[in-house]
Coordinates of C-alpha atoms and ligand atoms in Angstrom, one line a residue:
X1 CA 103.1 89.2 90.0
X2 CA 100.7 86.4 91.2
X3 CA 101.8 84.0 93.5
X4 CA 100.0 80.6 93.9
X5 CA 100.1 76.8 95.6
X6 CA 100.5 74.0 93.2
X7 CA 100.4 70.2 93.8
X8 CA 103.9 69.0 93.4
X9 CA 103.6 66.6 90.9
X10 CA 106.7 68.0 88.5
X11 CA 105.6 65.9 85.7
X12 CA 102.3 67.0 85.5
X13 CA 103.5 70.9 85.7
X14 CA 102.8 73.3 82.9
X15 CA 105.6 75.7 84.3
X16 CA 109.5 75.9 82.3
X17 CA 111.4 77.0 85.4
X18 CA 112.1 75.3 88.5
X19 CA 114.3 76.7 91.4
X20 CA 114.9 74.2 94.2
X21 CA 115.8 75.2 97.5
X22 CA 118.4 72.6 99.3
X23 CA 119.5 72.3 102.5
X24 CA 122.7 71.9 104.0
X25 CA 122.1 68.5 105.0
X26 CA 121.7 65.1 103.4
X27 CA 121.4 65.9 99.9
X28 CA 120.5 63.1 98.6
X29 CA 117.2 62.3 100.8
X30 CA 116.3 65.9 99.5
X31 CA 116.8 65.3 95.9
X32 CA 114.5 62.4 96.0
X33 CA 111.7 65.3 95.4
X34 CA 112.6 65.4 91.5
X35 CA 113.4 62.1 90.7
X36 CA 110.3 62.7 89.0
X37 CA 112.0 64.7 85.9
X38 CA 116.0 64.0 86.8
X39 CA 118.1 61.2 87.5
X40 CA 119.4 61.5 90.9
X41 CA 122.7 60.1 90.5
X42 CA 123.7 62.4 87.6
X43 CA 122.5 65.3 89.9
X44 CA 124.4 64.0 93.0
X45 CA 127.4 63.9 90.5
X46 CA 127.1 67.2 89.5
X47 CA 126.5 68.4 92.9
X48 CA 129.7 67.1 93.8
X49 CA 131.7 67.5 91.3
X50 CA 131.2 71.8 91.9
X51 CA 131.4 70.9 95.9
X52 CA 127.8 71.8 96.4
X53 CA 126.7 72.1 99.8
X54 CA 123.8 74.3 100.6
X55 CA 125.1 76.8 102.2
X56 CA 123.2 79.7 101.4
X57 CA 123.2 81.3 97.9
X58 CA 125.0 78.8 96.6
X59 CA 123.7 78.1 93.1
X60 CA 124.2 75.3 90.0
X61 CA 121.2 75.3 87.3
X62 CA 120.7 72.1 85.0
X63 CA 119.5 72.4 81.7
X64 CA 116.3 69.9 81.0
X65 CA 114.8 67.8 78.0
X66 CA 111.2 67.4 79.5
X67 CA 108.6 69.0 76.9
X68 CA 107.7 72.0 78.9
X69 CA 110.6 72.4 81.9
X70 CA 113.6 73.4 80.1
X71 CA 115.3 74.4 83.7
X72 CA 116.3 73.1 86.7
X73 CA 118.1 75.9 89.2
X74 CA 119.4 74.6 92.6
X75 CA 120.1 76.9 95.5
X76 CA 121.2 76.5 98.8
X77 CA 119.3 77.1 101.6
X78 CA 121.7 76.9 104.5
X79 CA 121.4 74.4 107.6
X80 CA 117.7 74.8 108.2
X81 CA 118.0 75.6 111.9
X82 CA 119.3 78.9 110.7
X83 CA 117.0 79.6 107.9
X84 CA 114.9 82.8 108.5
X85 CA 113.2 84.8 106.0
X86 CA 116.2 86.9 105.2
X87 CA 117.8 83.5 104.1
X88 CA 115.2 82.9 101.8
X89 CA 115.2 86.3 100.5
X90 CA 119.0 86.0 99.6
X91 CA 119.2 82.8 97.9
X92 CA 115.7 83.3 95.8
X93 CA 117.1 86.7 95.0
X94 CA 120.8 84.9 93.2
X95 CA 118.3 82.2 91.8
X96 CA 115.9 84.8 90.6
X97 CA 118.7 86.8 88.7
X98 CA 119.9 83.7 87.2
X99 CA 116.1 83.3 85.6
X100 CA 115.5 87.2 84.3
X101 CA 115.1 87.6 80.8
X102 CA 112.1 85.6 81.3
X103 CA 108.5 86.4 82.5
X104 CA 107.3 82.6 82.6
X105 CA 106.4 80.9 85.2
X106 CA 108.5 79.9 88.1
X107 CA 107.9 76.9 90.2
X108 CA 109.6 77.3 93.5
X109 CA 110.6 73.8 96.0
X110 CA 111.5 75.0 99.6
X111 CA 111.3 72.7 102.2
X112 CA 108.3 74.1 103.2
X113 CA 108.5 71.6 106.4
X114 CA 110.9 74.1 108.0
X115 CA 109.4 77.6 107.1
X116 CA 106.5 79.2 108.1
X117 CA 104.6 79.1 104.9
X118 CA 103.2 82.6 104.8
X119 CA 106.3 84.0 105.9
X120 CA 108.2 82.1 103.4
X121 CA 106.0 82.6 100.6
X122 CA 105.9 86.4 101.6
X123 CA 110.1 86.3 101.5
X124 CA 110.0 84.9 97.9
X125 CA 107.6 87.2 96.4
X126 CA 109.5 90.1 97.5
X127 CA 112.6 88.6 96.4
X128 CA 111.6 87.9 93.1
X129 CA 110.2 91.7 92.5
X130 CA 113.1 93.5 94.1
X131 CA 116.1 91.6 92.9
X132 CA 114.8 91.7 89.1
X133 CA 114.1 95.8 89.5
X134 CA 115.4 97.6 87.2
X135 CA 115.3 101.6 86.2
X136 CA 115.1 102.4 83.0
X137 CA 113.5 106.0 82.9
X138 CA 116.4 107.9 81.6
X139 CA 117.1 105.5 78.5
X140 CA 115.8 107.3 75.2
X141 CA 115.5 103.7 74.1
X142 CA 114.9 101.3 77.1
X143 CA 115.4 97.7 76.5
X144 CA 112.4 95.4 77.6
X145 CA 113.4 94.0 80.6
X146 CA 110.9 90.9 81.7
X147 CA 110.0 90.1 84.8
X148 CA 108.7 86.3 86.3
X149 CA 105.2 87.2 86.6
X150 CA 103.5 84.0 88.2
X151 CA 105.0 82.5 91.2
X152 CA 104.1 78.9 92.0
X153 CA 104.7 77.0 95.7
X154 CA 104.8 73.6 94.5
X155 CA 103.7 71.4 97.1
X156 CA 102.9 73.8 99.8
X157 CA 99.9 72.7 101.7
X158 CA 98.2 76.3 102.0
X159 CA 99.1 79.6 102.4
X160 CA 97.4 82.1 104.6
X161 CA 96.8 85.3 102.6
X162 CA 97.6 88.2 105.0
X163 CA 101.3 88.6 104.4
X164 CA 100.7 87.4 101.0
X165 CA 98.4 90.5 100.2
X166 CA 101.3 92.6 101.4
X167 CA 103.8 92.1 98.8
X168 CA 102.4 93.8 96.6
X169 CA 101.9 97.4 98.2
X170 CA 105.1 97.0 100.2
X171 CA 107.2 96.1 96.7
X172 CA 105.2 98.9 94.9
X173 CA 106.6 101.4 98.2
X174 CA 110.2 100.4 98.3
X175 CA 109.9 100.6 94.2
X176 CA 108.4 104.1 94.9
X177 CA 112.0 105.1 97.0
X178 CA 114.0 103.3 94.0
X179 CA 113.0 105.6 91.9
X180 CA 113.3 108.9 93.8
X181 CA 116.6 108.1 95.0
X182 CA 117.7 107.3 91.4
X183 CA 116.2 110.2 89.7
X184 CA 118.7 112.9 89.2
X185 CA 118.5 116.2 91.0
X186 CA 117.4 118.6 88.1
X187 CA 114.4 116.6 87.7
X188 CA 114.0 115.4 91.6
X189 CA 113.7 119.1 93.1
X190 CA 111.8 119.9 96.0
X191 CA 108.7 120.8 94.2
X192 CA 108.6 117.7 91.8
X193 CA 109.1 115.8 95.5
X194 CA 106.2 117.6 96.5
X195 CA 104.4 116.6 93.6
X196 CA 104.8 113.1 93.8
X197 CA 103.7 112.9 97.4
X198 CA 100.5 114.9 96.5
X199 CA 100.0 112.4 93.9
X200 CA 100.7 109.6 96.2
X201 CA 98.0 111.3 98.2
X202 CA 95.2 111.3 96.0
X203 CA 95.6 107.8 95.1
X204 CA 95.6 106.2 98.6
X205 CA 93.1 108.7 100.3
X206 CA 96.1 110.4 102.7
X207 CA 95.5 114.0 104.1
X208 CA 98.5 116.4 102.4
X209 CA 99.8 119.4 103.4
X210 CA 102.4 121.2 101.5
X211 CA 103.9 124.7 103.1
X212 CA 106.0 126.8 100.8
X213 CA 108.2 129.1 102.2
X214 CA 106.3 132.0 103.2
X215 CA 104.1 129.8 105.5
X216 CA 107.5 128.1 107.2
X217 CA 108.6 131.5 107.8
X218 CA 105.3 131.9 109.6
X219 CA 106.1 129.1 111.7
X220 CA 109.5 130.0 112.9
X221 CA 111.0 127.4 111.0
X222 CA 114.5 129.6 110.7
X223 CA 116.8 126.4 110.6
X224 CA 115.3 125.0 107.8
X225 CA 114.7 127.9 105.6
X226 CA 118.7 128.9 106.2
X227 CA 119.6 125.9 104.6
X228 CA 116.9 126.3 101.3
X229 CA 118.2 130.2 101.0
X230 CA 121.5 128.7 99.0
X231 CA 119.4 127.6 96.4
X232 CA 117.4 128.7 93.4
X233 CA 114.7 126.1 94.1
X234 CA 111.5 126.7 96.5
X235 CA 111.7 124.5 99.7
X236 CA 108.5 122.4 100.3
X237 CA 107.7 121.3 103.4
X238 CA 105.8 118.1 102.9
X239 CA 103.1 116.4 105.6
X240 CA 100.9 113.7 104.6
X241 CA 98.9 111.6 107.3
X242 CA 96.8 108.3 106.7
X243 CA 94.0 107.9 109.1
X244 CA 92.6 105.0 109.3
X245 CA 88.2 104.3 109.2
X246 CA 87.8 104.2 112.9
X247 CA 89.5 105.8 115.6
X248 CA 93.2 105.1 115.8
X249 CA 94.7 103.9 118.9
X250 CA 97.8 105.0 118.2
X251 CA 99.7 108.3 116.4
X252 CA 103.0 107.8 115.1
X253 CA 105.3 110.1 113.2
X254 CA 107.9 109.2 110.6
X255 CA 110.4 112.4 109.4
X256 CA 112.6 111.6 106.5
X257 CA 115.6 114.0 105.3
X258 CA 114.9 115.7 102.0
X259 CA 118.1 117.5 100.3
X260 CA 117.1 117.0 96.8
X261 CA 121.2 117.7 96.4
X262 CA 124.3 118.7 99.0
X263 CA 126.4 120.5 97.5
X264 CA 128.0 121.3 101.1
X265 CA 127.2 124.9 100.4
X266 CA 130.5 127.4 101.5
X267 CA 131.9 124.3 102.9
X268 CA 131.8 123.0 99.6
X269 CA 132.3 118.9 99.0
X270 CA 135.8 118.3 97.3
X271 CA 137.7 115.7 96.7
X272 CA 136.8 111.8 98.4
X273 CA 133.3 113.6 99.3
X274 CA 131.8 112.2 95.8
X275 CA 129.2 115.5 95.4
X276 CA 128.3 114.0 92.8
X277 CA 125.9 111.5 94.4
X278 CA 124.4 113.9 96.7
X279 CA 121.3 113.2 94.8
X280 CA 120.4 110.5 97.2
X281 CA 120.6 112.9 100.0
X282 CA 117.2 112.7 100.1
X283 CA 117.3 108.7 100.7
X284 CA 115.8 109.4 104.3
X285 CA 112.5 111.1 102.5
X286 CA 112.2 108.7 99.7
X287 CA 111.7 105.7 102.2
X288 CA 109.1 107.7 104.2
X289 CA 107.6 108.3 100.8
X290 CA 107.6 104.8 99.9
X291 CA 106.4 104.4 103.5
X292 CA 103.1 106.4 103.0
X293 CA 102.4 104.7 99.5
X294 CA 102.7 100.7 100.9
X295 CA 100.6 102.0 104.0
X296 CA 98.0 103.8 102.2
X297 CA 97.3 100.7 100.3
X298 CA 97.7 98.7 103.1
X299 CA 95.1 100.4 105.0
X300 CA 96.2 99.5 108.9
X301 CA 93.4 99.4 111.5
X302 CA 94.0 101.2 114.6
X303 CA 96.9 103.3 113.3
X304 CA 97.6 106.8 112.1
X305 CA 100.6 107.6 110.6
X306 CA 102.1 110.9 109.7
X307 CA 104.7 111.6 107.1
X308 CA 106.9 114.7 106.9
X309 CA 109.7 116.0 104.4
X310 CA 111.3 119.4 104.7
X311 CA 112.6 119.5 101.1
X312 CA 115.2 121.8 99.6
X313 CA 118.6 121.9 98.3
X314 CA 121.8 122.8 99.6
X315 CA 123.3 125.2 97.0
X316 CA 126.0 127.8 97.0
X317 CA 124.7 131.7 96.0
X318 CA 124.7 135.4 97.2
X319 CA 122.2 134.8 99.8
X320 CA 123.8 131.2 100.8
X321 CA 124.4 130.4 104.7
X322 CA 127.7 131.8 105.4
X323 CA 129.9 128.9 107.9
X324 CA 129.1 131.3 110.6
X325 CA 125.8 132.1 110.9
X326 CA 124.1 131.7 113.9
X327 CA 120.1 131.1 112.9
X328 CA 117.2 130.4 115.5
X329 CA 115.2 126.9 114.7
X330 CA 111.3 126.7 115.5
X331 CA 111.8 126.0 118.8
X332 CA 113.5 129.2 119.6
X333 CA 117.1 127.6 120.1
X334 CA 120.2 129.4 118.5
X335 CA 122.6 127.5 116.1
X336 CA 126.0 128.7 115.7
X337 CA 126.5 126.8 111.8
X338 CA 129.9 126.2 112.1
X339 CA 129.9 124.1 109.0
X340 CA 127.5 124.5 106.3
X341 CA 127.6 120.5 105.3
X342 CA 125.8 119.6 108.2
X343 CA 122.8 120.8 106.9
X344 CA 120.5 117.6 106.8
X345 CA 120.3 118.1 110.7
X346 CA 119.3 122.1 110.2
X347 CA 116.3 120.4 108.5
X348 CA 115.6 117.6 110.4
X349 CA 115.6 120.3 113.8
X350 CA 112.4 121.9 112.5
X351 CA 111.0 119.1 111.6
X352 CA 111.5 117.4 114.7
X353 CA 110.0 120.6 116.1
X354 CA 106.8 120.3 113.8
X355 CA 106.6 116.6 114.0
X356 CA 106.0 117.1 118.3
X357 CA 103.6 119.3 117.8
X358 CA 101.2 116.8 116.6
X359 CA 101.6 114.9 120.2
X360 CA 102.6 111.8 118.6
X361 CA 103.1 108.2 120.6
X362 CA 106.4 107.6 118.9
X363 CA 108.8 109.6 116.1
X364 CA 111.1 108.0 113.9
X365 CA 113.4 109.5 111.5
X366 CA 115.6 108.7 109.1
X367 CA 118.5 110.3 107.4
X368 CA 121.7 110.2 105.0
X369 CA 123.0 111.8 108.0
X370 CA 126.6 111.5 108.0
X371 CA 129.5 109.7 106.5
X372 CA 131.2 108.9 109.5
X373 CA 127.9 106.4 109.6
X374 CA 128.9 104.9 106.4
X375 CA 132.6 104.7 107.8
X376 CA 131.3 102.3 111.1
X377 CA 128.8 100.4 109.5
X378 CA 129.0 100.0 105.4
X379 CA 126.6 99.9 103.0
X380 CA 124.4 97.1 104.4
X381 CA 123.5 98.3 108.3
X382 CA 122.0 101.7 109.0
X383 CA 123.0 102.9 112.5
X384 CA 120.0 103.3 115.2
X385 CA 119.8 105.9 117.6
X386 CA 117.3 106.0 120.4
X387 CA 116.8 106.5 124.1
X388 CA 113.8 104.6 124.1
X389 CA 114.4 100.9 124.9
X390 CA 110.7 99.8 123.9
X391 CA 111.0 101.8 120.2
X392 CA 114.5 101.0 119.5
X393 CA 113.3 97.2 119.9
X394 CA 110.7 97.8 118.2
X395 CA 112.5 98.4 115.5
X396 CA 115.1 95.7 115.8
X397 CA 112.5 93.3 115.1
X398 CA 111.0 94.9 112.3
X399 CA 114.4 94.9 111.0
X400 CA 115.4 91.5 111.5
X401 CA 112.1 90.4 109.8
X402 CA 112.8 92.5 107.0
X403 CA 116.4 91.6 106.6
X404 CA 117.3 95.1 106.5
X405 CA 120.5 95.7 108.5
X406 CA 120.1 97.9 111.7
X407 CA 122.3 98.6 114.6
X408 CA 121.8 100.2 117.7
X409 CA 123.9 102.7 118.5
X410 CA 125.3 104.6 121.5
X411 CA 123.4 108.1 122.4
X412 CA 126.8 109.0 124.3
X413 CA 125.3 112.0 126.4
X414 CA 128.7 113.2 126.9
X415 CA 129.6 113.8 123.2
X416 CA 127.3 116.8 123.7
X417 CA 129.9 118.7 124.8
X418 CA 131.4 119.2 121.4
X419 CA 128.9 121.1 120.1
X420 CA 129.2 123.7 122.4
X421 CA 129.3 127.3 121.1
X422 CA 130.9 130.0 122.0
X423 CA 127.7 132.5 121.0
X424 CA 124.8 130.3 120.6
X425 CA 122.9 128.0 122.1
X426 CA 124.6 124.8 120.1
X427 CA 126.5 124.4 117.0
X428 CA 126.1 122.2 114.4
X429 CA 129.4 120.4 114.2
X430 CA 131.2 118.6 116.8
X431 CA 134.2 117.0 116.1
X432 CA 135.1 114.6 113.5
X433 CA 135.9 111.4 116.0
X434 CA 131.8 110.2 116.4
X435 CA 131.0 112.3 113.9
X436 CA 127.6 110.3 113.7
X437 CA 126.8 110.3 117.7
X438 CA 126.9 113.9 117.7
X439 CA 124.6 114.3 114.8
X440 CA 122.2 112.1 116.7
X441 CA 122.5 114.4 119.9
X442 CA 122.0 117.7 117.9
X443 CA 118.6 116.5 116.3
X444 CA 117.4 115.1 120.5
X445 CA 117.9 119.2 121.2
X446 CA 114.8 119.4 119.1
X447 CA 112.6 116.8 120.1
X448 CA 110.4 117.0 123.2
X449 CA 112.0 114.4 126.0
X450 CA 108.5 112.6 126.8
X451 CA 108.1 111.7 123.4
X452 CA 109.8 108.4 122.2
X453 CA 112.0 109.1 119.2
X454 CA 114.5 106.9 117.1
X455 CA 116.6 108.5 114.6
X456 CA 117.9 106.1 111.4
X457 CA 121.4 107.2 110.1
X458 CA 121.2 105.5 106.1
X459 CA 123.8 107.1 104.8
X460 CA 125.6 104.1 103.8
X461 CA 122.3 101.7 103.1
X462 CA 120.4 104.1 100.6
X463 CA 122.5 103.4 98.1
X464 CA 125.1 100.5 97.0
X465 CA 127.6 100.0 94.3
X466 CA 126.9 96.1 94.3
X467 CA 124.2 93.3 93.7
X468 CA 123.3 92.9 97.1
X469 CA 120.6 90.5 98.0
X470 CA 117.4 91.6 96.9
X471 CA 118.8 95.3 96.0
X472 CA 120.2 95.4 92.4
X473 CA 123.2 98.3 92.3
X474 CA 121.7 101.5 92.6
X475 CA 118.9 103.3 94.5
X476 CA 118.0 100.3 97.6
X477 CA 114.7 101.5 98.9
X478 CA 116.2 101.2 102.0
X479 CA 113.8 101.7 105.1
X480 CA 110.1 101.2 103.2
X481 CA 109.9 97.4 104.2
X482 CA 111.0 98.3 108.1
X483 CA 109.1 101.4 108.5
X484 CA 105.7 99.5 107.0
X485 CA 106.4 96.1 109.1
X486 CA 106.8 98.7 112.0
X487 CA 103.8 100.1 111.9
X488 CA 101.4 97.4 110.1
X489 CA 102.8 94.1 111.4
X490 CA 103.5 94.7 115.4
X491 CA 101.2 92.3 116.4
X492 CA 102.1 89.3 113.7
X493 CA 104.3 87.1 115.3
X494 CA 107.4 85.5 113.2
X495 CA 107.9 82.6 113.6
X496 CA 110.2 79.8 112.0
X497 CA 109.1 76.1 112.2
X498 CA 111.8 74.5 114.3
Ligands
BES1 N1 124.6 114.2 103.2 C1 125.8 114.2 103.9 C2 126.1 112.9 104.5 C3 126.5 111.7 103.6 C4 127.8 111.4 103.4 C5 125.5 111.0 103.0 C6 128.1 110.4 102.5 C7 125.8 109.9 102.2 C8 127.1 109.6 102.0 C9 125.7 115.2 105.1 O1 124.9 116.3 104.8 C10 127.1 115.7 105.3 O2 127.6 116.3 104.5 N2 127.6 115.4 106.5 C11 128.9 115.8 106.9 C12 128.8 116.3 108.3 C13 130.1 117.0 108.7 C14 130.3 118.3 108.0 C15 130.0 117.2 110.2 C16 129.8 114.6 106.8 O3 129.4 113.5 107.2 O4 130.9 114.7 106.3
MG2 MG1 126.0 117.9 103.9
ZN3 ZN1 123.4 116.1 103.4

């Protein structure tokens, strides 16, 4: 996709598309921009007659007669105090679906006089790639599906190219996650994750490191391997790092849950539990994935960033974790598991465990951790964990200029009570009522207290049964765009005109 600046003389344009972004405002003043190719009272008509009134996503396309623009699409924009990035990334993604089918070239008029350019241009392009995605691996006969591949600003003054030049990788990483998530689990196993981060590796120059079994054993790593002995798949602990050319000044660390499928083992899912999309279970990995792949291309200064996966499957055989077993994590705590569903976090503990051992500034992962996550928050917000103020803001901003949805939640030290067990050290279960707080305060048992760490519950945002925004139904990606603006953008302020 190439995006470019045009002059805004619509006559003179070679392009057949045009989507116009209006606010909610005086319309008419606005519409004075294409008297050029439309008569503004038929359009002011129209507009009223359907009780047009900008607010955002609010769409009404016109077929033209010029020679070479055959379509006119109008979108609302909202009142343009309140337009941020996320706005534009909404409406352009309704407008966008309203042109696929076609892989001209789309002319876009924003009122450019109220948006940061770079940001808005930066909002479009993503828009335009991630709401027209589409998955068609598992088709014996895909259909071609065709994608607007030139993007022209008309009338935008001129565009700085740094968040420009993003698009691209960070579309390409969130794509990456799409397709993880989506493949099914007997082709997405451990070792075929593995694979794809070792070939994610060699393409963007990142350090990999991929234990089998044998060599977690070696590193105590009994939590973890409890969980992969269900299963007749090898686990595959994955670590990649990026390093950038010179020194970094800072080391940070992001983990990402990697159950290829939950089954729930002994405590097997039935009924509401929906087993069968426990292929996304390793939504938390795919985004770190996706993470590694934008930031490798990216190539941040003054950063190093490590990415880990312990990958496996929670399965049901004679060897299986019994709901019972009391196993001993890499940092030489017992677990009493008193449910063998709550096996993300058995992972997660020695990773946690390994990801401090690298003496990192900051650790943050993520994880389809729980359901009672999904229950609080929906499909659309992940929930936040963190006990440190400056990362968990951190990440609120990233969030907020990513338009992903993110919400701080409470690390209720109290709660900890509940997963106290009678033999070991802690249990893995507390009870039901905050069922997602206690899974926060069992991983914090296995990360060490001076280092800052956020954990990312995306049980409910990996994945959504609707066209939302710029995810199509399916597989969202969720987490690439926030983990990369995270680590690359810190120091780029965002700012909307106004
Ligand atoms: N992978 C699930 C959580 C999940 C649920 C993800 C729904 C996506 C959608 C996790 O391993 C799990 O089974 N959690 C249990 C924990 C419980 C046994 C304490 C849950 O949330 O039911
Ligand atoms: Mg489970
Ligand atoms: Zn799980």
């Amino acid at each position: 996709m190439q995006i470019s600046q045009k002059s805004i003389s619509l006559k003179n344009w070679d392009g057949s598309i045009v989507i116009f972004g209006l606010l909610n405002g005086d319309i008419e003043t606005q519409l004075e921009l294409l008297a050029d190719v439309i008569e503004k009272d038929y359009l002011l008509q129209v507009l009223k007659d359907q009780n047009f009134g900008g607010e955002v996503g609010e769409i009404c396309s016109f077929n033209l007669t010029q020679d070479k623009l055959m379509k006119l699409v109008i979108i609302g924009l909202g009142k343009p105090e309140k337009l941020l990035a996320d706005g534009i990334r909404q409406a352009t993604s309704i407008a966008a679906r309203e042109c696929l089918g076609s892989s001209e070239k789309i002319g876009f008029i924003y009122p450019w006089e109220v948006i940061d350019y770079s940001i808005a241009a930066k909002a479009i392009g993503e828009a335009i790639r991630l709401s027209t995605f589409k998955d068609l691996r598992f088709r014996s006969n895909p259909e071609e599906i065709k994608r607007p591949e030139k993007i022209e600003l008309l009338g935008l003054p001129q565009i700085e190219n740094t968040l420009i030049n993003q698009i691209s990788p960070i579309c390409a990483g969130v794509e990456l996650a799409r397709e993880l998530v989506g493949a099914p689990p007997n082709i997405l196993t451990p070792s075929e994750l593995a694979n794809q981060a070792l070939e994610i590796s060699k393409e963007f120059k990142l350090e990999a490191k991929i234990l089998n079994r044998k060599q977690c054993a070696e590193k105590g790593m009994g939590s973890y391997l409890a969980v992969a002995k269900g299963s007749d798949l090898e686990p595959k602990f994955i670590h990649l790092t990026y390093k950038p050319n010179s020194p970094a000044q800072k080391k940070i660390v992001m983990v990402g849950k990697g159950l290829t499928f939950d089954s729930g083992g002994y405590n097997l899912k039935v009924g509401a539990a929906q087993i069968e999309k426990m292929k996304y279970d390793m939504g938390g990995s795919a985004a770190v994935i996706g993470a590694a792949r934008a930031i490798g291309e990216l190539a941040p200064e003054n950063i190093e960033v490590h990415f880990i996966v312990a990958a496996c499957e929670n399965m049901i055989n004679g060897s299986a974790l019994h709901p019972g077993d009391i196993i001993t994590a890499s940092n030489g705590k017992t677990i009493e598991v008193n449910n063998t569903d709550a096996e993300g976090r058995l992972t997660l503990a020695d990773a946690l465990v390994y990801a401090c051992k690298l003496e990192p500034d900051s650790i943050v992962d993520l994880a389809t951790l729980t359901g009672a996550c999904v229950i609080a928050l929906g499909d659309e917000i992940a929930g936040l964990w963190s006990e440190s103020e400056e990362l968990a803001k951190e990440l609120e901003i990233a969030a907020e200029h990513t338009g992903e949805g993110l919400w701080r939640m409470p690390m209720r030290n109290s709660y900890r009570k509940g997963l106290k067990s009678m033999l070991a050290d802690i249990k893995n279960t507390g009870p039901r009522a905050g069922g997602s707080i206690t899974a926060a305060l069992f991983l914090k048992e296995f990360v060490t207290e001076s280092i800052p760490w956020a954990h990312i519950d995306i049980a409910g945002t990996c994945w959504t049964d609707k066209d939302n925004g710029i995810n199509p139904s399916g597989a969202t990606g969720y987490g690439v765009r926030t983990l990369v603006e995270w680590a690359c953008n810190k120091a780029i302020p965002h700012t909307i005109k106004n």
